[in-house]
Amino acid sequence: MKINGTPYRTIWPTPDAVEIIDQTRLPHVFATLRLNTMRDAERAIRDMQVRGAPLIGVTAAYGVALAMREHASDTVLADACNVLLAARPTAVNLRWGVEKMRALLAPLPESERAAAAWIEAARIADEDVAINAAIGQHGSEIIRAIHQKKGITVNILTHCNAGWLATVDWGTALAPIYTAFDAGIPLHVWVDETRPRNQGASLTAWELGQHGVPHTVVVDNAGGHLMQHDMVDMAIVGCDRVTARGDVCNKIGTYLKALAAHDNGVPFYVALPTPTVDWTLQDGVKEIPIEERTPEEVTHIAGLCDDGQVRTVQVTPQGSRAANYGFDVTPARLVTGLITERGVVKAEAGAMRALK
Ligand code: MRU
């Protein structure tokens, strides 16, 4: 996608390193960052300079490649995989990316690993772009159908950031929106701010704005009200892990939106690349470990001050405890359909087997 007219991906290799867009500085500062070592990649994932399930997976793959450039022994490969796997717990794409690298590299002689790792990481990145473009095509047909029925602007609600910043390019939940918008279908996006880290307010709003897509930021609790008043035609969210029976783990607050959508007859779609399915799990509520992050993300908030400086302020009383659950699970029964690169399927074990 473009930033001020220049095409960018969220991650790209240079001759001796990997570069990323530092997402912790958006929307107020656009800055890129160089990852020179596997530890740099691990830190970028842990500190959310890169985030979003697919991008985390690709960054981890490049992390393994960076480790192999320093030393390509079995021990270094095993250590790199373990360190990267522990960087963030929820997104299954992290494990998928790391295990793909391990499976390719482990049987190779040490002398061949560095070159092979670099090629494989780039291939995984390209694959992500192709997958998301296909998600965009399939999902845009749903938006088109709503437009044809309704005849006026299609209002779509989204949560967190599952746009191109969460992937290598295009995004998952936002790919259908970009594809439909580019095809001339009139649409408008309700952007949940997504406390505590505000990925909606800072990242989704920014990238939609860069592409010229009409959008409005709302507080996380507004969705139910909008749906009750016929102001939402559909919801599309991304996800970090989907179980074999279609339970969906995504950013905290997704479940409440799905409940409100169900109560109001609003179609609730989840967009995902098939590597986001964790075929080893069934019951998402019981089986998916949920990331708990630092309470400071709840007690404090950062923003642009009138003097042009970004500062952090405290919003809670001194001494109040805060809990910070990063994700929740939406049961399959609340999901209208899963938009994948292979088409739209029901969130249900039988239908999902076709994605294996
Ligand atoms: O904590 P984050 O910002 O990594 O969470 C991201 C999300 O929840 C996204 O919706 C999800 O990863 C899908 S990204 C295409």
CSV table of C-alpha atoms and ligand atoms in Angstrom, one decimal:
chain,number,residue,atom,x,y,z
A,1,MET,CA,0.0,0.0,0.0
A,2,LYS,CA,1.1,3.6,-0.4
A,3,ILE,CA,2.3,6.1,2.1
A,4,ASN,CA,2.2,9.6,0.7
A,5,GLY,CA,2.1,8.0,-2.7
A,6,THR,CA,5.1,5.8,-2.2
A,7,PRO,CA,4.5,2.0,-2.2
A,8,TYR,CA,5.6,0.3,1.0
A,9,ARG,CA,5.5,-3.1,2.7
A,10,THR,CA,5.6,-3.4,6.5
A,11,ILE,CA,8.9,-5.4,6.3
A,12,TRP,CA,11.6,-5.7,3.7
A,13,PRO,CA,15.1,-7.2,3.4
A,14,THR,CA,18.2,-5.0,2.7
A,15,PRO,CA,21.5,-6.6,1.7
A,16,ASP,CA,22.6,-7.1,5.3
A,17,ALA,CA,19.5,-6.6,7.5
A,18,VAL,CA,15.7,-6.3,7.6
A,19,GLU,CA,13.8,-3.1,7.8
A,20,ILE,CA,10.3,-2.5,9.3
A,21,ILE,CA,7.9,0.4,9.9
A,22,ASP,CA,8.0,1.2,13.6
A,23,GLN,CA,4.3,0.9,14.4
A,24,THR,CA,4.8,2.2,18.0
A,25,ARG,CA,5.4,5.7,16.5
A,26,LEU,CA,2.4,5.9,14.2
A,27,PRO,CA,0.3,7.8,13.5
A,28,HIS,CA,2.3,10.9,14.6
A,29,VAL,CA,5.7,9.9,13.3
A,30,PHE,CA,6.5,7.7,10.3
A,31,ALA,CA,9.8,6.0,11.0
A,32,THR,CA,11.5,2.9,9.8
A,33,LEU,CA,13.8,0.7,11.9
A,34,ARG,CA,16.7,-1.7,11.0
A,35,LEU,CA,16.7,-5.2,12.5
A,36,ASN,CA,20.3,-6.4,12.5
A,37,THR,CA,20.0,-9.5,14.7
A,38,MET,CA,17.6,-12.2,15.7
A,39,ARG,CA,17.4,-10.4,19.1
A,40,ASP,CA,16.3,-7.2,17.3
A,41,ALA,CA,13.5,-9.1,15.6
A,42,GLU,CA,12.4,-10.7,18.9
A,43,ARG,CA,12.4,-7.2,20.6
A,44,ALA,CA,10.4,-5.7,17.6
A,45,ILE,CA,7.7,-8.4,18.1
A,46,ARG,CA,7.7,-8.2,21.9
A,47,ASP,CA,7.5,-4.4,22.0
A,48,MET,CA,4.9,-4.4,19.2
A,49,GLN,CA,7.0,-2.3,16.8
A,50,VAL,CA,5.6,-5.0,14.5
A,51,ARG,CA,2.3,-6.6,15.5
A,52,GLY,CA,-0.7,-8.3,13.9
A,53,ALA,CA,-0.7,-12.1,13.5
A,54,PRO,CA,0.6,-12.5,9.9
A,55,LEU,CA,3.3,-9.8,10.3
A,56,ILE,CA,4.5,-11.4,13.6
A,57,GLY,CA,4.9,-14.7,11.7
A,58,VAL,CA,6.9,-13.1,8.9
A,59,THR,CA,9.1,-11.1,11.3
A,60,ALA,CA,9.9,-14.3,13.2
A,61,ALA,CA,10.9,-16.0,9.9
A,62,TYR,CA,13.3,-13.1,9.2
A,63,GLY,CA,14.5,-13.4,12.8
A,64,VAL,CA,15.5,-17.0,12.1
A,65,ALA,CA,17.2,-15.9,8.9
A,66,LEU,CA,19.2,-13.2,10.8
A,67,ALA,CA,20.3,-15.8,13.4
A,68,MET,CA,21.5,-18.1,10.6
A,69,ARG,CA,23.7,-15.3,9.2
A,70,GLU,CA,25.6,-15.0,12.4
A,71,HIS,CA,26.1,-18.7,13.0
A,72,ALA,CA,24.1,-21.6,11.4
A,73,SER,CA,24.7,-24.4,13.9
A,74,ASP,CA,21.9,-26.7,15.2
A,75,THR,CA,22.2,-25.0,18.6
A,76,VAL,CA,21.8,-21.5,17.2
A,77,LEU,CA,18.8,-22.7,15.1
A,78,ALA,CA,17.1,-24.3,18.1
A,79,ASP,CA,17.8,-21.3,20.4
A,80,ALA,CA,16.6,-18.7,17.8
A,81,CYS,CA,13.3,-20.7,17.3
A,82,ASN,CA,12.7,-20.9,21.1
A,83,VAL,CA,13.4,-17.2,21.7
A,84,LEU,CA,11.2,-16.1,18.9
A,85,LEU,CA,8.4,-18.4,19.8
A,86,ALA,CA,8.3,-16.9,23.3
A,87,ALA,CA,8.1,-13.3,22.1
A,88,ARG,CA,4.2,-13.2,22.0
A,89,PRO,CA,1.9,-16.1,22.9
A,90,THR,CA,-1.4,-15.6,21.1
A,91,ALA,CA,-0.9,-15.4,17.3
A,92,VAL,CA,-0.5,-18.9,15.9
A,93,ASN,CA,1.2,-17.5,12.8
A,94,LEU,CA,4.3,-16.9,14.9
A,95,ARG,CA,4.6,-20.7,15.5
A,96,TRP,CA,3.7,-21.3,11.9
A,97,GLY,CA,6.5,-19.1,10.6
A,98,VAL,CA,9.1,-20.4,13.0
A,99,GLU,CA,8.3,-24.0,12.4
A,100,LYS,CA,8.3,-23.6,8.6
A,101,MET,CA,11.9,-22.2,8.9
A,102,ARG,CA,13.0,-24.9,11.3
A,103,ALA,CA,11.6,-27.7,9.0
A,104,LEU,CA,13.4,-26.3,6.0
A,105,LEU,CA,16.7,-25.5,7.7
A,106,ALA,CA,17.2,-28.4,10.1
A,107,PRO,CA,18.0,-31.1,7.4
A,108,LEU,CA,20.4,-28.7,5.5
A,109,PRO,CA,24.1,-28.6,6.0
A,110,GLU,CA,25.2,-25.6,8.0
A,111,SER,CA,26.9,-24.1,5.0
A,112,GLU,CA,23.6,-23.8,3.1
A,113,ARG,CA,21.4,-22.6,5.9
A,114,ALA,CA,22.0,-18.8,5.8
A,115,ALA,CA,21.2,-18.5,2.1
A,116,ALA,CA,18.2,-20.9,2.3
A,117,ALA,CA,16.8,-19.1,5.3
A,118,TRP,CA,16.9,-15.7,3.6
A,119,ILE,CA,15.1,-17.1,0.5
A,120,GLU,CA,12.4,-18.8,2.6
A,121,ALA,CA,11.7,-15.8,4.7
A,122,ALA,CA,11.2,-13.7,1.6
A,123,ARG,CA,9.0,-16.4,0.1
A,124,ILE,CA,6.8,-16.5,3.3
A,125,ALA,CA,6.5,-12.7,3.0
A,126,ASP,CA,5.4,-12.9,-0.7
A,127,GLU,CA,3.0,-15.7,0.1
A,128,ASP,CA,1.3,-13.5,2.8
A,129,VAL,CA,0.8,-10.7,0.2
A,130,ALA,CA,-0.8,-13.1,-2.3
A,131,ILE,CA,-3.0,-14.7,0.4
A,132,ASN,CA,-4.3,-11.3,1.5
A,133,ALA,CA,-5.0,-10.1,-2.0
A,134,ALA,CA,-7.2,-13.3,-2.4
A,135,ILE,CA,-8.9,-12.6,0.9
A,136,GLY,CA,-9.6,-9.1,-0.5
A,137,GLN,CA,-11.2,-10.5,-3.6
A,138,HIS,CA,-13.5,-13.0,-1.8
A,139,GLY,CA,-14.5,-10.5,0.9
A,140,SER,CA,-15.2,-7.7,-1.5
A,141,GLU,CA,-17.9,-9.8,-3.1
A,142,ILE,CA,-19.8,-9.8,0.2
A,143,ILE,CA,-19.5,-6.0,0.4
A,144,ARG,CA,-20.7,-5.8,-3.3
A,145,ALA,CA,-23.7,-7.9,-2.5
A,146,ILE,CA,-24.7,-5.7,0.4
A,147,HIS,CA,-24.3,-2.7,-1.8
A,148,GLN,CA,-26.4,-4.2,-4.6
A,149,LYS,CA,-29.2,-4.9,-2.1
A,150,LYS,CA,-29.0,-1.7,-0.3
A,151,GLY,CA,-28.1,0.7,-3.1
A,152,ILE,CA,-26.3,3.2,-0.8
A,153,THR,CA,-23.0,3.4,1.1
A,154,VAL,CA,-22.1,0.2,3.0
A,155,ASN,CA,-21.1,0.8,6.6
A,156,ILE,CA,-18.6,-1.6,8.0
A,157,LEU,CA,-17.3,-1.9,11.5
A,158,THR,CA,-13.8,-3.1,12.3
A,159,HIS,CA,-11.9,-3.7,15.5
A,160,CYS,CA,-8.2,-3.3,16.2
A,161,ASN,CA,-5.9,-3.2,13.2
A,162,ALA,CA,-6.1,-6.0,10.7
A,163,GLY,CA,-5.1,-3.8,7.8
A,164,TRP,CA,-1.9,-3.8,5.8
A,165,LEU,CA,0.1,-2.8,8.9
A,166,ALA,CA,-0.8,-6.1,10.5
A,167,THR,CA,0.4,-8.1,7.5
A,168,VAL,CA,3.1,-7.6,4.9
A,169,ASP,CA,0.6,-5.9,2.6
A,170,TRP,CA,-3.2,-5.5,2.0
A,171,GLY,CA,-4.2,-6.7,5.4
A,172,THR,CA,-6.9,-9.3,6.2
A,173,ALA,CA,-10.0,-7.6,7.5
A,174,LEU,CA,-9.2,-4.4,5.6
A,175,ALA,CA,-8.2,-6.2,2.3
A,176,PRO,CA,-11.9,-6.7,1.3
A,177,ILE,CA,-12.5,-3.0,2.2
A,178,TYR,CA,-9.6,-1.8,0.0
A,179,THR,CA,-10.6,-4.1,-2.9
A,180,ALA,CA,-14.2,-2.9,-2.7
A,181,PHE,CA,-13.2,0.7,-2.4
A,182,ASP,CA,-10.8,0.5,-5.3
A,183,ALA,CA,-13.7,-1.1,-7.4
A,184,GLY,CA,-15.8,2.0,-6.7
A,185,ILE,CA,-18.2,0.6,-4.2
A,186,PRO,CA,-19.2,3.4,-1.8
A,187,LEU,CA,-18.3,2.5,1.8
A,188,HIS,CA,-17.6,3.9,5.2
A,189,VAL,CA,-15.7,2.3,8.0
A,190,TRP,CA,-16.5,2.6,11.7
A,191,VAL,CA,-13.1,2.2,13.4
A,192,ASP,CA,-13.1,0.9,17.0
A,193,GLU,CA,-10.4,2.8,18.9
A,194,THR,CA,-9.3,-0.5,20.6
A,195,ARG,CA,-8.0,0.3,24.0
A,196,PRO,CA,-5.6,-0.1,25.6
A,197,ARG,CA,-3.1,0.3,22.8
A,198,ASN,CA,-5.5,2.0,20.4
A,199,GLN,CA,-4.5,0.1,17.3
A,200,GLY,CA,-7.8,1.2,15.7
A,201,ALA,CA,-7.5,4.9,16.5
A,202,SER,CA,-3.8,5.1,15.6
A,203,LEU,CA,-3.1,2.4,12.9
A,204,THR,CA,-6.4,1.6,11.2
A,205,ALA,CA,-7.5,5.2,11.0
A,206,TRP,CA,-4.0,6.1,9.7
A,207,GLU,CA,-3.9,3.5,6.9
A,208,LEU,CA,-7.5,4.1,5.8
A,209,GLY,CA,-6.7,7.8,5.6
A,210,GLN,CA,-3.6,7.2,3.6
A,211,HIS,CA,-5.7,5.2,1.1
A,212,GLY,CA,-8.6,7.8,1.1
A,213,VAL,CA,-11.2,5.4,2.6
A,214,PRO,CA,-14.0,7.3,4.4
A,215,HIS,CA,-13.9,6.3,8.1
A,216,THR,CA,-14.9,7.5,11.6
A,217,VAL,CA,-13.2,6.5,14.8
A,218,VAL,CA,-15.5,5.5,17.6
A,219,VAL,CA,-14.9,4.5,21.2
A,220,ASP,CA,-14.9,0.8,21.8
A,221,ASN,CA,-18.3,0.8,23.5
A,222,ALA,CA,-20.1,2.6,20.6
A,223,GLY,CA,-20.6,-0.5,18.4
A,224,GLY,CA,-23.8,-1.8,20.1
A,225,HIS,CA,-25.4,1.6,19.8
A,226,LEU,CA,-24.5,1.9,16.1
A,227,MET,CA,-25.9,-1.5,15.4
A,228,GLN,CA,-29.2,-0.9,17.2
A,229,HIS,CA,-29.7,2.2,15.0
A,230,ASP,CA,-29.0,0.4,11.6
A,231,MET,CA,-25.7,2.2,11.2
A,232,VAL,CA,-23.7,-0.9,10.6
A,233,ASP,CA,-24.2,-3.3,7.6
A,234,MET,CA,-21.5,-5.7,8.5
A,235,ALA,CA,-18.5,-6.2,10.8
A,236,ILE,CA,-15.2,-7.6,9.6
A,237,VAL,CA,-12.4,-8.3,12.0
A,238,GLY,CA,-9.1,-10.1,11.8
A,239,CYS,CA,-7.9,-12.9,14.2
A,240,ASP,CA,-4.9,-14.3,15.9
A,241,ARG,CA,-5.9,-17.9,16.1
A,242,VAL,CA,-9.0,-19.8,14.9
A,243,THR,CA,-9.7,-23.3,16.2
A,244,ALA,CA,-10.6,-26.3,14.1
A,245,ARG,CA,-14.3,-25.8,15.0
A,246,GLY,CA,-14.2,-22.1,14.2
A,247,ASP,CA,-13.8,-20.3,17.6
A,248,VAL,CA,-12.0,-17.0,16.9
A,249,CYS,CA,-9.4,-15.4,19.1
A,250,ASN,CA,-8.8,-11.8,18.4
A,251,LYS,CA,-8.1,-8.5,20.1
A,252,ILE,CA,-9.9,-8.0,23.4
A,253,GLY,CA,-13.4,-6.6,22.8
A,254,THR,CA,-14.1,-8.6,19.6
A,255,TYR,CA,-16.4,-11.0,21.5
A,256,LEU,CA,-18.6,-8.1,22.8
A,257,LYS,CA,-18.9,-6.8,19.2
A,258,ALA,CA,-19.9,-10.2,18.0
A,259,LEU,CA,-22.6,-10.4,20.7
A,260,ALA,CA,-24.0,-7.0,19.7
A,261,ALA,CA,-23.9,-8.0,16.1
A,262,HIS,CA,-25.8,-11.3,16.8
A,263,ASP,CA,-28.4,-9.4,18.8
A,264,ASN,CA,-29.0,-7.0,16.0
A,265,GLY,CA,-28.8,-9.3,13.0
A,266,VAL,CA,-25.6,-7.7,11.7
A,267,PRO,CA,-23.4,-10.1,9.7
A,268,PHE,CA,-20.1,-10.7,11.6
A,269,TYR,CA,-17.2,-11.8,9.4
A,270,VAL,CA,-13.7,-12.8,10.4
A,271,ALA,CA,-10.9,-12.6,7.7
A,272,LEU,CA,-7.9,-14.8,8.0
A,273,PRO,CA,-5.1,-16.5,6.1
A,274,THR,CA,-5.4,-20.3,6.6
A,275,PRO,CA,-2.1,-20.4,8.6
A,276,THR,CA,-4.1,-18.7,11.3
A,277,VAL,CA,-6.1,-21.9,11.9
A,278,ASP,CA,-4.7,-23.9,14.8
A,279,TRP,CA,-5.9,-27.4,13.8
A,280,THR,CA,-4.7,-28.8,17.2
A,281,LEU,CA,-7.4,-26.9,19.1
A,282,GLN,CA,-11.2,-27.2,19.3
A,283,ASP,CA,-12.6,-25.1,22.3
A,284,GLY,CA,-11.0,-21.7,21.9
A,285,VAL,CA,-12.2,-20.4,25.3
A,286,LYS,CA,-10.7,-23.3,27.2
A,287,GLU,CA,-7.6,-24.0,25.1
A,288,ILE,CA,-6.2,-20.7,23.8
A,289,PRO,CA,-3.7,-19.0,26.1
A,290,ILE,CA,-4.4,-15.3,26.3
A,291,GLU,CA,-1.6,-12.8,26.4
A,292,GLU,CA,-1.6,-10.6,29.5
A,293,ARG,CA,0.4,-7.4,29.0
A,294,THR,CA,1.7,-4.8,31.3
A,295,PRO,CA,-0.9,-2.8,33.4
A,296,GLU,CA,0.8,0.4,32.3
A,297,GLU,CA,-0.9,0.0,28.9
A,298,VAL,CA,-4.2,0.5,30.8
A,299,THR,CA,-3.2,3.1,33.4
A,300,HIS,CA,-1.4,5.3,30.9
A,301,ILE,CA,-2.1,6.7,27.4
A,302,ALA,CA,0.2,8.4,24.9
A,303,GLY,CA,-0.8,11.2,22.5
A,304,LEU,CA,0.2,14.2,20.5
A,305,CYS,CA,0.5,17.4,22.6
A,306,ASP,CA,-0.1,20.9,21.3
A,307,ASP,CA,3.6,21.5,21.2
A,308,GLY,CA,4.1,18.7,18.7
A,309,GLN,CA,5.6,16.3,21.2
A,310,VAL,CA,4.2,12.8,21.9
A,311,ARG,CA,3.8,12.3,25.6
A,312,THR,CA,2.4,9.7,27.9
A,313,VAL,CA,-0.1,10.6,30.7
A,314,GLN,CA,-1.7,8.6,33.5
A,315,VAL,CA,-5.5,8.2,33.3
A,316,THR,CA,-6.1,6.1,36.5
A,317,PRO,CA,-5.8,7.1,40.2
A,318,GLN,CA,-2.4,6.5,41.8
A,319,GLY,CA,-2.5,3.0,43.3
A,320,SER,CA,-5.5,1.5,41.4
A,321,ARG,CA,-4.7,-1.9,40.0
A,322,ALA,CA,-5.2,-2.6,36.3
A,323,ALA,CA,-5.5,-5.9,34.4
A,324,ASN,CA,-4.6,-6.1,30.7
A,325,TYR,CA,-5.9,-9.1,28.8
A,326,GLY,CA,-4.8,-8.7,25.2
A,327,PHE,CA,-7.3,-11.0,23.5
A,328,ASP,CA,-10.7,-12.8,23.8
A,329,VAL,CA,-12.4,-15.6,22.1
A,330,THR,CA,-15.6,-15.4,20.1
A,331,PRO,CA,-17.5,-18.7,19.8
A,332,ALA,CA,-18.1,-20.0,16.3
A,333,ARG,CA,-21.9,-19.7,16.7
A,334,LEU,CA,-21.5,-15.9,16.6
A,335,VAL,CA,-19.5,-15.8,13.4
A,336,THR,CA,-21.3,-15.5,10.1
A,337,GLY,CA,-18.4,-16.6,8.0
A,338,LEU,CA,-14.7,-16.9,7.7
A,339,ILE,CA,-13.2,-15.1,4.8
A,340,THR,CA,-10.0,-16.9,3.7
A,341,GLU,CA,-7.8,-16.9,0.6
A,342,ARG,CA,-9.7,-20.1,-0.5
A,343,GLY,CA,-13.1,-18.5,-0.2
A,344,VAL,CA,-15.7,-17.9,2.4
A,345,VAL,CA,-16.6,-20.8,4.7
A,346,LYS,CA,-18.8,-21.4,7.7
A,347,ALA,CA,-17.1,-21.3,11.1
A,348,GLU,CA,-17.8,-24.9,11.7
A,349,ALA,CA,-15.6,-28.0,11.8
A,350,GLY,CA,-17.1,-29.8,8.7
A,351,ALA,CA,-16.9,-26.7,6.4
A,352,MET,CA,-13.4,-25.8,7.7
A,353,ARG,CA,-11.9,-29.2,6.8
A,354,ALA,CA,-11.9,-27.9,3.2
A,355,LEU,CA,-9.2,-25.4,4.3
A,356,LYS,CA,-6.7,-28.1,5.5
B,1,MRU,O1,-1.9,-7.1,19.7
B,1,MRU,P1,-1.9,-6.9,18.2
B,1,MRU,O2,-1.9,-5.5,17.7
B,1,MRU,O3,-0.8,-7.8,17.5
B,1,MRU,O4,-3.3,-7.6,17.8
B,1,MRU,C1,-3.7,-7.6,16.5
B,1,MRU,C2,-5.0,-8.2,16.3
B,1,MRU,O5,-5.7,-8.5,17.1
B,1,MRU,C3,-5.4,-8.3,14.8
B,1,MRU,O6,-6.8,-8.1,14.7
B,1,MRU,C4,-5.1,-9.7,14.4
B,1,MRU,O7,-3.7,-10.0,14.7
B,1,MRU,C5,-5.3,-9.9,13.0
B,1,MRU,S1,-4.1,-9.1,12.0
B,1,MRU,C6,-4.4,-9.4,10.4
